[in-house]
Coordinates of C-alpha atoms in Angstrom, one line a residue:
X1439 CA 0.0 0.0 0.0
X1440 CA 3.0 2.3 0.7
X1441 CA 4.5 1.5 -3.0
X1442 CA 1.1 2.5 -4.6
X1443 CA 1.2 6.0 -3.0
X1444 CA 4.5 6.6 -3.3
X1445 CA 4.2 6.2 -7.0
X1446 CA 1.0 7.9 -7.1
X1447 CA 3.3 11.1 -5.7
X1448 CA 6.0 10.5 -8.0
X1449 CA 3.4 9.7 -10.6
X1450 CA 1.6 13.2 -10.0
X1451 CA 4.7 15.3 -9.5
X1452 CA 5.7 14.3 -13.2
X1453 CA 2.6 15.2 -14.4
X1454 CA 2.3 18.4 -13.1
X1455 CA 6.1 18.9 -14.3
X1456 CA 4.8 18.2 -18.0
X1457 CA 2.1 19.8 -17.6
X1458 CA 4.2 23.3 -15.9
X1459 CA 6.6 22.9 -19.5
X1460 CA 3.8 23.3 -22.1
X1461 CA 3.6 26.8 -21.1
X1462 CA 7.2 27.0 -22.7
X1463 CA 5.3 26.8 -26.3
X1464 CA 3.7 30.4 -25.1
X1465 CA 7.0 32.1 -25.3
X1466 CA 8.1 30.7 -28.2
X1467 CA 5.0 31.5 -30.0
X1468 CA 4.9 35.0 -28.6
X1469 CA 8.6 35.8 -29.6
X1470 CA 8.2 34.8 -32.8
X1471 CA 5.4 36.9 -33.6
X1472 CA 6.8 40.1 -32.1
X1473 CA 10.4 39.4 -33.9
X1474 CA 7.6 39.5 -36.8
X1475 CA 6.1 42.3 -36.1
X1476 CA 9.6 43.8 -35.3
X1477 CA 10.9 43.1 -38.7
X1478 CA 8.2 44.1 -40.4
X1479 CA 8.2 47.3 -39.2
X1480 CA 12.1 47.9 -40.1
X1481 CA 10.9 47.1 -43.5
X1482 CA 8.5 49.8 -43.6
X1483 CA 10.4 52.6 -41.9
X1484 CA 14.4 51.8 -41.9
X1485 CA 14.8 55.2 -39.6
X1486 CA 12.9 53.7 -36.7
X1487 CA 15.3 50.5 -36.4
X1488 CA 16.9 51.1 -32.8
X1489 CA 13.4 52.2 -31.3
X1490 CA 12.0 49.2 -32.9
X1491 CA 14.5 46.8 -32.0
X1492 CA 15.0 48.1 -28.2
X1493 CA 11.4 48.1 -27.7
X1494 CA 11.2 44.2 -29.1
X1495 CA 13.9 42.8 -27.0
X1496 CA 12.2 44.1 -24.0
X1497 CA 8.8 42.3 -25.0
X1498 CA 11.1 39.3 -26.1
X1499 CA 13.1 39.2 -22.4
X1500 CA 9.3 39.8 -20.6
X1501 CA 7.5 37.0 -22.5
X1502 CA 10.6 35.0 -21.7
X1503 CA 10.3 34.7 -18.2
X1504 CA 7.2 33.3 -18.3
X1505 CA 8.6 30.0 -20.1
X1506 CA 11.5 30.5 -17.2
X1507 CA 9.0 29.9 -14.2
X1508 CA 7.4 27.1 -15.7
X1509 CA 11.4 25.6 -16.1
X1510 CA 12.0 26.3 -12.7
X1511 CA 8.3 25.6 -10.9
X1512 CA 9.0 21.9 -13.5
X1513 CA 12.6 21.3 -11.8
X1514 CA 11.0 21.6 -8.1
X1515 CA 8.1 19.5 -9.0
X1516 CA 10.8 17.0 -10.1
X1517 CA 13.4 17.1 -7.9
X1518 CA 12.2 18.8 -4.6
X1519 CA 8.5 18.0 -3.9
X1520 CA 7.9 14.2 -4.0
X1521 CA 10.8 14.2 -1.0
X1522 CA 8.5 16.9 1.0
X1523 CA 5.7 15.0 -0.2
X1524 CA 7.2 11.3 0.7
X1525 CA 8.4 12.9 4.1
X1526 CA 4.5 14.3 4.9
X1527 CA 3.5 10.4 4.1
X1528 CA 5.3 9.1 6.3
X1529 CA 4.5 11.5 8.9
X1530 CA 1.0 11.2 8.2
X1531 CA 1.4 7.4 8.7
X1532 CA 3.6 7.5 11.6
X1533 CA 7.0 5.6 9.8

C-alpha cells in the first residue's frame, strides 16, 4: 500500500512537471510573432530600427520569463517536492 502511494506522488509530480513545460510553447509563440512584427516594421520605416529593435527585445526578455518559471516551478516539481511529499506520508502514517 506504501508503494502504490508513493508512485502515485511521484506519478503526479511528473505530471504536473509536464504539464508546468507546455507553457514554454507560449514564449516561443509570442517571440516569434513580435520578432515578426519587429521586422516588419524595419521594413516599412528603416529610420525607426533602434526604437523598434529596443522596444522588441524588452517584449522578447518579458515574455521569456514566463517560459523561465514554468522551467523552474517543473525542476521543483521533479526534484524537490515528491521528498517533502514522501516525508508528509510518512508522517501522516507514523513511519
Amino acid at each position: 500500500m506504501l508503494e502504490l502511494a508513493i508512485g502515485i506522488i511521484l506519478g503526479c509530480c511528473a505530471l504536473g512537471a509536464g504539464a508546468a513545460m507546455i507553457a514554454g510553447i507560449g514564449p516561443g509563440i509570442g517571440e516569434g510573432n513580435a520578432v515578426a512584427a519587429a521586422c516588419e516594421a524595419i521594413g516599412r520605416q528603416p529610420e525607426s530600427k533602434s526604437d523598434v529593435t529596443s522596444t522588441m527585445l524588452m517584449g522578447c526578455a518579458v515574455a521569456e520569463t514566463t517560459g523561465l518559471y514554468a522551467l523552474v516551478i517543473a525542476i521543483l516539481l521533479i526534484f524537490v517536492a515528491p521528498r517533502i511529499f514522501v516525508s508528509i506520508l510518512m508522517e501522516t502514517i507514523g513511519r
